[in-house]
Coordinates of C-alpha atoms in Angstrom, one line a residue:
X1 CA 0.0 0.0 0.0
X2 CA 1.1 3.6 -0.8
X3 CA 3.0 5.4 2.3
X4 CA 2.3 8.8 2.8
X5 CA 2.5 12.2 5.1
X6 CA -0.4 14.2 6.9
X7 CA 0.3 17.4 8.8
X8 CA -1.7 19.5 10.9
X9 CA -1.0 22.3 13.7
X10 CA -2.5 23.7 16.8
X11 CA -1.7 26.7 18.6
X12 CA -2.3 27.6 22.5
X13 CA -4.8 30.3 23.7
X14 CA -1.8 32.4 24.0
X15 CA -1.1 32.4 20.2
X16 CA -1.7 35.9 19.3
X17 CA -4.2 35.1 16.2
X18 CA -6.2 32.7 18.7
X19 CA -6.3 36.2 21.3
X20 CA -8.0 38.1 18.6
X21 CA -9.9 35.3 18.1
X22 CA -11.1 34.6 22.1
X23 CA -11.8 38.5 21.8
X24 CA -14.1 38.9 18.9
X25 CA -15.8 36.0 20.1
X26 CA -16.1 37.1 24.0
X27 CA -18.0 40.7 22.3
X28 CA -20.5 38.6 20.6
X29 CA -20.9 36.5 23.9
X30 CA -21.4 39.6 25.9
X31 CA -24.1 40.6 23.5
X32 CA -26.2 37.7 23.4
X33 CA -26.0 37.2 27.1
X34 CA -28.5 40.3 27.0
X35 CA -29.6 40.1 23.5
X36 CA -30.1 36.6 21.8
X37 CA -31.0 38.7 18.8
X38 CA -27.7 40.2 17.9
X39 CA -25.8 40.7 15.5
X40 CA -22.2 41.3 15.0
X41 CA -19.2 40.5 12.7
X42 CA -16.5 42.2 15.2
X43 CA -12.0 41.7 14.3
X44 CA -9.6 42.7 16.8
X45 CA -5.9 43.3 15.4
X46 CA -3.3 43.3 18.1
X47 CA 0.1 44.4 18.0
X48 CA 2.6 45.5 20.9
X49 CA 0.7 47.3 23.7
X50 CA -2.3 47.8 21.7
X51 CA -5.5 46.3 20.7
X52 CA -8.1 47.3 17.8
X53 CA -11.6 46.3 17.5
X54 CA -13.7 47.3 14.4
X55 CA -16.9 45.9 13.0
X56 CA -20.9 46.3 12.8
X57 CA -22.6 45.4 15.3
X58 CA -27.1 45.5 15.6
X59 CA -27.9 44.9 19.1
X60 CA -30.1 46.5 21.8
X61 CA -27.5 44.9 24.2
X62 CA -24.6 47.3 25.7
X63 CA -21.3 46.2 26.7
X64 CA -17.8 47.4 27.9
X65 CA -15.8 46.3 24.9
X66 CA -12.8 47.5 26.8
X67 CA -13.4 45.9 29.8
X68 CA -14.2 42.3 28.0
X69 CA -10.7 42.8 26.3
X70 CA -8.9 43.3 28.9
X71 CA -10.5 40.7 30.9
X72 CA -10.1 38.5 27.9
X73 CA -6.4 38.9 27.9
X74 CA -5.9 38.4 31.7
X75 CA -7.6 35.2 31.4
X76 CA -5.4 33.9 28.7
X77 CA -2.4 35.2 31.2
X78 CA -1.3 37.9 29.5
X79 CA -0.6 40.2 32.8
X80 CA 2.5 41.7 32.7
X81 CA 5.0 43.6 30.1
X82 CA 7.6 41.1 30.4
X83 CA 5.7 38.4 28.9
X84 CA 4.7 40.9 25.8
X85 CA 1.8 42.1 26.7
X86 CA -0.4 43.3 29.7
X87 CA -4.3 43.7 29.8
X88 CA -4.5 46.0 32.3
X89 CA -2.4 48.2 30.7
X90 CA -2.6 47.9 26.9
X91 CA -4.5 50.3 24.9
X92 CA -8.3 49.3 23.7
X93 CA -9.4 51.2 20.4
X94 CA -12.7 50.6 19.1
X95 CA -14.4 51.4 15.9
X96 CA -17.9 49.9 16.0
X97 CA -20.6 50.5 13.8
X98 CA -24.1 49.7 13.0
X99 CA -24.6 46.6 10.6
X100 CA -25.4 47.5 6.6
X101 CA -28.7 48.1 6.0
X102 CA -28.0 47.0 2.8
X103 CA -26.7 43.5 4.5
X104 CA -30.0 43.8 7.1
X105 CA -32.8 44.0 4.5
X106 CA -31.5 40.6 3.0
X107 CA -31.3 38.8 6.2
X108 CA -34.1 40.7 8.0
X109 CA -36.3 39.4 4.9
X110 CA -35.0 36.8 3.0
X111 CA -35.5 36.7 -1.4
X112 CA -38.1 33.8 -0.1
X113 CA -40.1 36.4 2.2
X114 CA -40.0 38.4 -0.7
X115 CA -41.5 36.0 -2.7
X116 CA -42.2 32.7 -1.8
X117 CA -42.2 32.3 2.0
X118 CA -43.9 29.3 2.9
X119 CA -42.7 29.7 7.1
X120 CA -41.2 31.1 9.5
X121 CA -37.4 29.8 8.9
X122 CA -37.8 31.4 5.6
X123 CA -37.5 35.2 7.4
X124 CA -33.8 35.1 7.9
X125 CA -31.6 35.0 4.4
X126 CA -28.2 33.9 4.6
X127 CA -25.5 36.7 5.9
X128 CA -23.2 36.4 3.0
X129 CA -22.4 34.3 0.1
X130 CA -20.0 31.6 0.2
X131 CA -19.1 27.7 0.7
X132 CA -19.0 25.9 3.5
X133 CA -17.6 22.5 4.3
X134 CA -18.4 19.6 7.2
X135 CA -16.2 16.3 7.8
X136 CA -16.6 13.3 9.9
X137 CA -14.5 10.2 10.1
X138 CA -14.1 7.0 11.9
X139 CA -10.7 7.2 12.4
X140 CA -11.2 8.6 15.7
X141 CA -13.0 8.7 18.8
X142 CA -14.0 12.5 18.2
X143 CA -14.3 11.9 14.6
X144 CA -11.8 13.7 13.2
X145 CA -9.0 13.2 11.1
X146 CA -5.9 12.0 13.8
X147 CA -3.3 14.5 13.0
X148 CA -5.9 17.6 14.0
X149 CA -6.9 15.4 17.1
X150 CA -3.1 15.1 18.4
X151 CA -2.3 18.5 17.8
X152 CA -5.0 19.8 19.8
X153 CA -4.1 17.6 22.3
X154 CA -0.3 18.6 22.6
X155 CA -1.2 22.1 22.5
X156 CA -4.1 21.9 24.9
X157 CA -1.6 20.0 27.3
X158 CA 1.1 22.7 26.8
X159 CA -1.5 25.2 27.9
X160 CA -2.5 23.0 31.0
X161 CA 1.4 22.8 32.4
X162 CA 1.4 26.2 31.9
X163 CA -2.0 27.5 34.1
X164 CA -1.4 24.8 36.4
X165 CA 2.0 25.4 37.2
X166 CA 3.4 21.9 36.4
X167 CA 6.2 23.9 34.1
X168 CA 7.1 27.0 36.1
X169 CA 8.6 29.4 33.4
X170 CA 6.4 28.7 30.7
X171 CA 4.3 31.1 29.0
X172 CA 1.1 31.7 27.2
X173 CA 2.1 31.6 23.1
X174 CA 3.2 28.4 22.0
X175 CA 2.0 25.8 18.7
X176 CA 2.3 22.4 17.9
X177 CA 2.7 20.1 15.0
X178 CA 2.2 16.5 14.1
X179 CA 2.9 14.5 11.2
X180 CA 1.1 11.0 10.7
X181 CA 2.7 8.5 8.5
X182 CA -0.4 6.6 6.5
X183 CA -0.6 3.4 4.4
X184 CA -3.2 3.5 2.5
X185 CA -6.2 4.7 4.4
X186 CA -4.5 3.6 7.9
X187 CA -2.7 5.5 10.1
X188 CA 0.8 3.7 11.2
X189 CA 2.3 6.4 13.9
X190 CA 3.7 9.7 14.7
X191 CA 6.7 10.7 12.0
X192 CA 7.3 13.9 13.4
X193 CA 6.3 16.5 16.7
X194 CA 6.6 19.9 16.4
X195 CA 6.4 21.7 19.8
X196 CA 7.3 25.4 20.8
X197 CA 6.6 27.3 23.6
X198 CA 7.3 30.9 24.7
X199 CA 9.6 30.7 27.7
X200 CA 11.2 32.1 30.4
X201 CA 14.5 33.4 29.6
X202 CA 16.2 31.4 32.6
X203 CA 14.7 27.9 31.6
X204 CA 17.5 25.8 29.9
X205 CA 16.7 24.3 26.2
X206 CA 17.3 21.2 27.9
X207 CA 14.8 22.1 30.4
X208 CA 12.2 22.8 28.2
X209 CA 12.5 19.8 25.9
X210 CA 12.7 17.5 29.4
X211 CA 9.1 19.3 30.9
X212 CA 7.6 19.3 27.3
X213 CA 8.2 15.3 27.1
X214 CA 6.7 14.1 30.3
X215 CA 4.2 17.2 30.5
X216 CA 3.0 17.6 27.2
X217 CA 3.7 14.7 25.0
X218 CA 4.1 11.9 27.5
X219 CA 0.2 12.7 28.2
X220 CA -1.0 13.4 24.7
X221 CA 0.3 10.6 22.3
X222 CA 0.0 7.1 23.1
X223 CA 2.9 5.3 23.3
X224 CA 1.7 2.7 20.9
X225 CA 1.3 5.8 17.9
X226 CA 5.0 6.9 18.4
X227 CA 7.2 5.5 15.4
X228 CA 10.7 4.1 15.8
X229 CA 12.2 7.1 14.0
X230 CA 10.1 9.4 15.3
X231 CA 11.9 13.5 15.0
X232 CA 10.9 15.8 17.8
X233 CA 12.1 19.6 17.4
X234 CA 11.3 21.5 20.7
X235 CA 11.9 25.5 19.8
X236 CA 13.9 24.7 17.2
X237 CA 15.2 28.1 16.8
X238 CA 16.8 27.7 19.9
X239 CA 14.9 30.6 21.7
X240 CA 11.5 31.3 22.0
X241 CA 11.1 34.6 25.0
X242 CA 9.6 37.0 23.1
X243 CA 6.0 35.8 22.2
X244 CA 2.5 37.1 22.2
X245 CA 1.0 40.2 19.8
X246 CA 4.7 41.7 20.8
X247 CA 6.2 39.2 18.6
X248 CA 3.8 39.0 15.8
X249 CA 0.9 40.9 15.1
X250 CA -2.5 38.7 15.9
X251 CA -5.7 39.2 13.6
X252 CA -9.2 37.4 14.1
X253 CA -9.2 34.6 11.7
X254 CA -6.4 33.9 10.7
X255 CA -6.4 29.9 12.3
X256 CA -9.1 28.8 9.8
X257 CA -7.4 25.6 9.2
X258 CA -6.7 24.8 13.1
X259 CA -10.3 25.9 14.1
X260 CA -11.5 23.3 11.4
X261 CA -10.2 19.7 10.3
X262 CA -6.2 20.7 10.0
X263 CA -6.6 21.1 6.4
X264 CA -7.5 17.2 5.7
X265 CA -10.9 18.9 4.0
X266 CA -11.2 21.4 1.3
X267 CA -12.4 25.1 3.2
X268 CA -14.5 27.7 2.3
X269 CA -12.4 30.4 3.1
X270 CA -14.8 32.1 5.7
X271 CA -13.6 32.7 9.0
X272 CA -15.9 31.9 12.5
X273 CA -14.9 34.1 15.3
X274 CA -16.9 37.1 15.8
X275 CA -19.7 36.5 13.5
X276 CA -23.1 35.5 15.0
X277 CA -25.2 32.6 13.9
X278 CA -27.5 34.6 10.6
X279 CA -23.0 34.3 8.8
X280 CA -23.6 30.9 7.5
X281 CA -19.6 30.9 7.5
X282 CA -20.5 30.2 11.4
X283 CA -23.6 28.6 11.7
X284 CA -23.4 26.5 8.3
X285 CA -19.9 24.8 8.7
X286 CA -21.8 23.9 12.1
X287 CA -24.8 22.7 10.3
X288 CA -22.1 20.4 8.1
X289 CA -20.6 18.6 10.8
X290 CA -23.3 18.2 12.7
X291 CA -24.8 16.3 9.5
X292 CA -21.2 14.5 8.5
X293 CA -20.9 13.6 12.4
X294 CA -24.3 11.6 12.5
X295 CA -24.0 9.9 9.0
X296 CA -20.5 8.7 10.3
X297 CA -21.6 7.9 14.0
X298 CA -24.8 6.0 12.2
X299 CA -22.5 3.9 10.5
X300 CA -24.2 4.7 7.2
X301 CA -20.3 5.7 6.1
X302 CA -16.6 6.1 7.2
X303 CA -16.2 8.9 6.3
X304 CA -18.2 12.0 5.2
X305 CA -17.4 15.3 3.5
X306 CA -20.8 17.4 2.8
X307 CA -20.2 21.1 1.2
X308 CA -22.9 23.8 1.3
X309 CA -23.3 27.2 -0.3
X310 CA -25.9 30.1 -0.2
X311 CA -26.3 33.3 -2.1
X312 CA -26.4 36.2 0.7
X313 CA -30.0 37.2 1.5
X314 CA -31.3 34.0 0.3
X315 CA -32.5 31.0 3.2
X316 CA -32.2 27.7 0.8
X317 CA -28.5 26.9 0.1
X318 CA -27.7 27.0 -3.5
X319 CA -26.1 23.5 -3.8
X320 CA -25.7 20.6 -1.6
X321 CA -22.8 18.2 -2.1
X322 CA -21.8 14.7 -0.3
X323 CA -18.8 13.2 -0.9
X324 CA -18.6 9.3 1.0
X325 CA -14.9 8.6 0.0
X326 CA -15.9 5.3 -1.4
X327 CA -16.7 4.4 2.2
X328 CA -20.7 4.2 2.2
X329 CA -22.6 1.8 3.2
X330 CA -26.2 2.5 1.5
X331 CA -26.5 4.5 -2.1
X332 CA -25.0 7.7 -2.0
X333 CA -27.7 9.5 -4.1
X334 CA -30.3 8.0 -2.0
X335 CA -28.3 9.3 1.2
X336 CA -27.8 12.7 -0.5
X337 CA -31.6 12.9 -1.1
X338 CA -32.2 11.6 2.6
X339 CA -30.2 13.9 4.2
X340 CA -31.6 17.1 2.3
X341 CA -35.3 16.0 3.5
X342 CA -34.3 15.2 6.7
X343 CA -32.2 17.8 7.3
X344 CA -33.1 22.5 7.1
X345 CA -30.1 23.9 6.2
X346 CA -31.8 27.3 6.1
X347 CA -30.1 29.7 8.3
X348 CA -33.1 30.1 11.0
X349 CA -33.6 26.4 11.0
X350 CA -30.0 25.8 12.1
X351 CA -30.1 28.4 14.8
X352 CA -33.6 27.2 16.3
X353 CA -32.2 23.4 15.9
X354 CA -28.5 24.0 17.4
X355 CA -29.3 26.7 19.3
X356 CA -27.0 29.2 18.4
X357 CA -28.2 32.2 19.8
X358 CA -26.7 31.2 23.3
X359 CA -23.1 33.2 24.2
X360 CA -21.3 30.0 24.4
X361 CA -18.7 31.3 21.8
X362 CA -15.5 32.0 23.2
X363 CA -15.2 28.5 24.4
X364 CA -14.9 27.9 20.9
X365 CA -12.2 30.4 20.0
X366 CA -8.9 27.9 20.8
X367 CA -8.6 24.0 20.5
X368 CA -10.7 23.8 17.4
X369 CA -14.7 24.1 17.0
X370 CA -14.9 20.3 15.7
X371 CA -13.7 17.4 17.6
X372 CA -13.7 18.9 21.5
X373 CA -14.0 16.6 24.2
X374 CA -13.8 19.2 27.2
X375 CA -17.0 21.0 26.1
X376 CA -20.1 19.1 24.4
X377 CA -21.0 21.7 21.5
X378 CA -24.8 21.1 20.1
X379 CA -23.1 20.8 16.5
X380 CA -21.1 17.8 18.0
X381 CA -24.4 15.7 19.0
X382 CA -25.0 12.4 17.4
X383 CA -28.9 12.8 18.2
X384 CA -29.8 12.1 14.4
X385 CA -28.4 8.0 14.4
X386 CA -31.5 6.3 15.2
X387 CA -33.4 8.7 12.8
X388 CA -30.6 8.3 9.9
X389 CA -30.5 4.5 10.3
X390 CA -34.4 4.0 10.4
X391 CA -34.5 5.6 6.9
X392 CA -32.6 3.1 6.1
X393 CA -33.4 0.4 7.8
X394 CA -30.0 -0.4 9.0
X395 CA -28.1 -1.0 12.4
X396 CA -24.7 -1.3 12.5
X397 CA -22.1 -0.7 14.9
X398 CA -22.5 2.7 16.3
X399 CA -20.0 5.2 17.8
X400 CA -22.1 7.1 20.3
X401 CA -21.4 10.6 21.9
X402 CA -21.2 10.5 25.7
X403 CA -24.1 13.7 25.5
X404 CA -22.4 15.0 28.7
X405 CA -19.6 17.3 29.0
X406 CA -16.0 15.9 30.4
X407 CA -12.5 17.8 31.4
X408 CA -9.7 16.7 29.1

């Protein structure tokens, strides 16, 4: 069978992209906590000392943008000017405007208001144009492809020695990357680890590479995955002090690839954080998962890529596409057909059936969307099986989601 390479990276909290990120989205959290209605599409930019927030924003909610910045940066641990950056002391610039009415009249009435409406899910049209892609797989328990799944992990652990103080000397920024060797469609091991991690100026190379092997890989990669010839590069430039937004400028979505399926997946191009739910480059790559994630967990396939795309003010997407990898178990037109009966992929239908007007975003913002196992999302149920294999009349071995949250 053919051998062959995968790679996919993670980044920390602390990354400075994945702080603009936790921003935007921890705005549009503070405005649906008082008004489930709103609407925002909100970027942060960060650079040394400073942080900029610009977007449109329709909401009878009020918040202290500055305060949630700075609040959101403390958390991360961002708290003094030694590590970069400071969120008490930074300066917060806004520039916030009301949403387009131009953009409003579509979504307040969608083309099928306008001419066709039939219900109420056909009020809302579609935020924006655009394609959007969902993925599932077998491969692994959280049904994702295995080099995203490890990466997470190792950066989520890096993270954790951090805040808990397992690695004193250890500071926020920090990625990780992982290389899978396949054969075929199996995975044999771990090629290559990629981790670095913003550091303390006193803490030894040797140091770092000892605490990031029994603290951060030890923990994340089974021993059975690790190949023979395995590389590992800790900070392999040697140094890695100066981190944060005071080493490289950080911009709200800029991790589209590490907030999705590690590039294993064609992407739309469309960004998440910061948007609300009616910006189908949010609500519809839930929408896609959420439908890839059941098929999969139904055992109707293996593996499951299903693209969407919508015309902006308009609630029905414009195409629908499945593609089963060669894995399916039942006809893949007729699952195609199923799934778009079964299944309202108009914007209001996807908020009112994932309920996605609740300010549960910024738990999103780092660690991936897709695939979490600390925090249950609504787009990661497998509710659909029983409904998906009656149509079908098929039972086969199921991979069930615990339907409770668990700590990683």
């Amino acid at each position: 069978m053919k051998k062959w390479l995968f790679t996919s990276e993670s980044v920390t909290e602390g990354h400075p992209d994945k702080v603009a990120d936790q921003i935007s989205d921890a705005i549009l959290d503070a405005l649906l906590e008082q008004d489930p209605n709103s609407r925002a599409a909100v970027e942060t930019l960060l650079a040394t000392g400073i942080a900029v927030i610009a977007g449109e924003v329709t909401t009878r909610a009020y918040a202290d943008i500055a305060r949630v910045v700075r609040d959101t940066i403390v958390d991360i641990g961002y708290t003094r000017a030694k590590y970069g950056f400071d969120g008490e002391t930074c300066a917060v610039f806004t520039s916030i405007e009301e949403q387009s009415p131009d953009i409003a009249l579509g979504v307040d009435t969608s083309y099928e208001a306008r001419h066709e409406r039939k219900n109420d899910y056909d009020l809302i049209g579609a935020g924006d144009q655009g394609m959007m892609f969902g993925y599932a797989t077998s491969e692994t328990p959280e049904m994702m492809p295995l080099p995203i799944v490890l990466a997470h992990r190792l950066a989520f652990a890096l993270a954790r020695a951090r805040k808990t103080k397992t690695v004193k000397g250890f500071r926020p920024d920090g990625k990780s990357q992982v290389t899978i060797q396949y054969e075929g469609d199996r995975a044999v091991g771990v090629k290559t680890i990629v981790v670095s991690t913003q550091h303390d100026p006193e803490l030894s190379t040797l140091d770092i590479e000892n605490a990031v092997r029994e603290y951060v890989i030890k923990p994340s990669i089974p021993e059975s995955l690790m190949m023979n010839d395995i590389q590992l590069f800790v900070n392999p430039t040697g140094r890695f002090v100066k981190g944060g937004p005071a080493a490289d400028t950080g911009l709200t979505g800029r991790k589209i690839i590490v907030d999705t399926y590690g590039g294993w997946i064609p992407h739309g191009g469309g960004a998440f954080s910061g948007k609300d739910a009616t910006k189908g480059d949010r609500s519809a790559h839930y929408m896609a998962r959420y439908v890839a994630k059941n098929v999969v967990a139904a055992g109707l396939a293996e593996r499951m890529t299903l693209q969407l795309a919508y015309a902006i003010g308009v609630a029905h997407p414009v195409s629908f596409m499945i593609d089963t990898h060669g894995t399916e178990q039942v006809d893949p037109e007729r699952l195609e057909k199923t799934l778009i009966e079964m299944f309202d992929f108009r914007p209001a239908a996807i908020i009112d059936h994932l309920k996605l007007t609740r300010p549960l975003y910024k738990r999103t913002a780092a660690y991936g969307h897709f695939g979490r196992t600390d925090y249950l999302f609504s787009w990661e149920k497998t509710d659909a099986v029983q409904e998906l294999q009656r149509a079908f009349n098929f039972s086969d071995r199921v991979i069930e989601s615990t339907g409770t949250e668990r700590r990683t």
